[in-house]
Short mmCIF file of C-alpha atoms in Angstrom, two decimals:
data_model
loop_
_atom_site.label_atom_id
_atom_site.label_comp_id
_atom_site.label_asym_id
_atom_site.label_seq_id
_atom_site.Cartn_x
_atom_site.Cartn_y
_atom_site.Cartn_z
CA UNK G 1 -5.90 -7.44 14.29
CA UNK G 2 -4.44 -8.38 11.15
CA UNK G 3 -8.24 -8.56 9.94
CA UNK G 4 -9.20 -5.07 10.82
CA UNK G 5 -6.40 -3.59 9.23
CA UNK G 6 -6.94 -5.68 5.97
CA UNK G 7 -10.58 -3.85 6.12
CA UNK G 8 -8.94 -0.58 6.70
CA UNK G 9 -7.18 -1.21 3.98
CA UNK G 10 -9.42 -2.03 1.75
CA UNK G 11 -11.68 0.71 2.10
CA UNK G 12 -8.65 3.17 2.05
CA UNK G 13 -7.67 1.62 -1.50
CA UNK G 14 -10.66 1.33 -2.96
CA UNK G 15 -11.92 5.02 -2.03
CA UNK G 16 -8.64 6.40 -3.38
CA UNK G 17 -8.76 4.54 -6.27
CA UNK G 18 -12.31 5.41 -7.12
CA UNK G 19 -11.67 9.15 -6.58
CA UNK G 20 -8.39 9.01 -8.72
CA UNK G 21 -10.25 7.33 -11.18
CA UNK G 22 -13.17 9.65 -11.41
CA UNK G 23 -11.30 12.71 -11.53
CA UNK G 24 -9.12 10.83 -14.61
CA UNK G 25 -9.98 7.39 -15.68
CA UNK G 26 -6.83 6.49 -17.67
CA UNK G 27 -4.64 7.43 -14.70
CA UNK G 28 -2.15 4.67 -13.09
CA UNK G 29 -3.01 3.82 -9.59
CA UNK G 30 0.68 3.23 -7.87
CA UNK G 31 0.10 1.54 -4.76
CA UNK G 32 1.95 1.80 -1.30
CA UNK G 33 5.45 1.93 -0.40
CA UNK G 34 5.24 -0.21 3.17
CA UNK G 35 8.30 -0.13 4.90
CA UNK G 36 8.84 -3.72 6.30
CA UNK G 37 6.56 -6.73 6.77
CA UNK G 38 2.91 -5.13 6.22
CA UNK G 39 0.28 -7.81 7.08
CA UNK G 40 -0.93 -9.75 4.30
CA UNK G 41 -4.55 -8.56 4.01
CA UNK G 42 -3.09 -5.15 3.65
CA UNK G 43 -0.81 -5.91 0.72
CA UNK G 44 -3.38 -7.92 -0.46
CA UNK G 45 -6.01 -5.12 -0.27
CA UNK G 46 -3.28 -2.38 -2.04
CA UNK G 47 -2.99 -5.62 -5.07
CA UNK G 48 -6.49 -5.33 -5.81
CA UNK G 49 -6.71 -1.46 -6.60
CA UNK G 50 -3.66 -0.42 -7.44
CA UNK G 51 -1.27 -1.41 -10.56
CA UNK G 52 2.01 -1.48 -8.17
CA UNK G 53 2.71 -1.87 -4.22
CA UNK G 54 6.76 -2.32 -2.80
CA UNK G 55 7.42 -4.07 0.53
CA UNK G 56 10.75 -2.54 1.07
CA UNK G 57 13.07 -4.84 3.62
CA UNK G 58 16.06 -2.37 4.99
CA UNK G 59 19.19 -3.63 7.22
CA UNK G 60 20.06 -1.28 9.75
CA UNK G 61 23.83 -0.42 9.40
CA UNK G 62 26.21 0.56 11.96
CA UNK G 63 27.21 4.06 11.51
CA UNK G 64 30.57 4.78 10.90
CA UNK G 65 32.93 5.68 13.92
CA UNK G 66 30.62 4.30 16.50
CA UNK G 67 30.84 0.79 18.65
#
């Protein structure tokens, strides 16, 4: 599983990247913003074509007034 999406990753970042870069070569690439743990072939595949990628980790708070 976490192979497949590593390959759909890849070809997503590297198509993206390619047309970005065609259209204007001196342009920087920011990566993903994946919310949580994203597998590591996915990160990994975001590393290699883009200049920036953020694995954000967010705590769920309790709202205020409930129990």
């Amino acid at each position: 599983k976490e192979r497949w999406a590593g390959h759909v990753a890849e070809k997503f970042f590297s198509v993206c990247a390619a047309t970005v870069r065609k259209h204007d070569p001196n342009h920087l690439i920011l990566g993903s913003r994946f919310a949580g743990n994203a597998p590591g072939p996915v990160f990994a595949a975001c590393a290699r074509w883009a200049w920036l990628a953020i694995a954000a980790f967010e705590q769920a708070h309790p709202r205020a007034g409930t129990a």
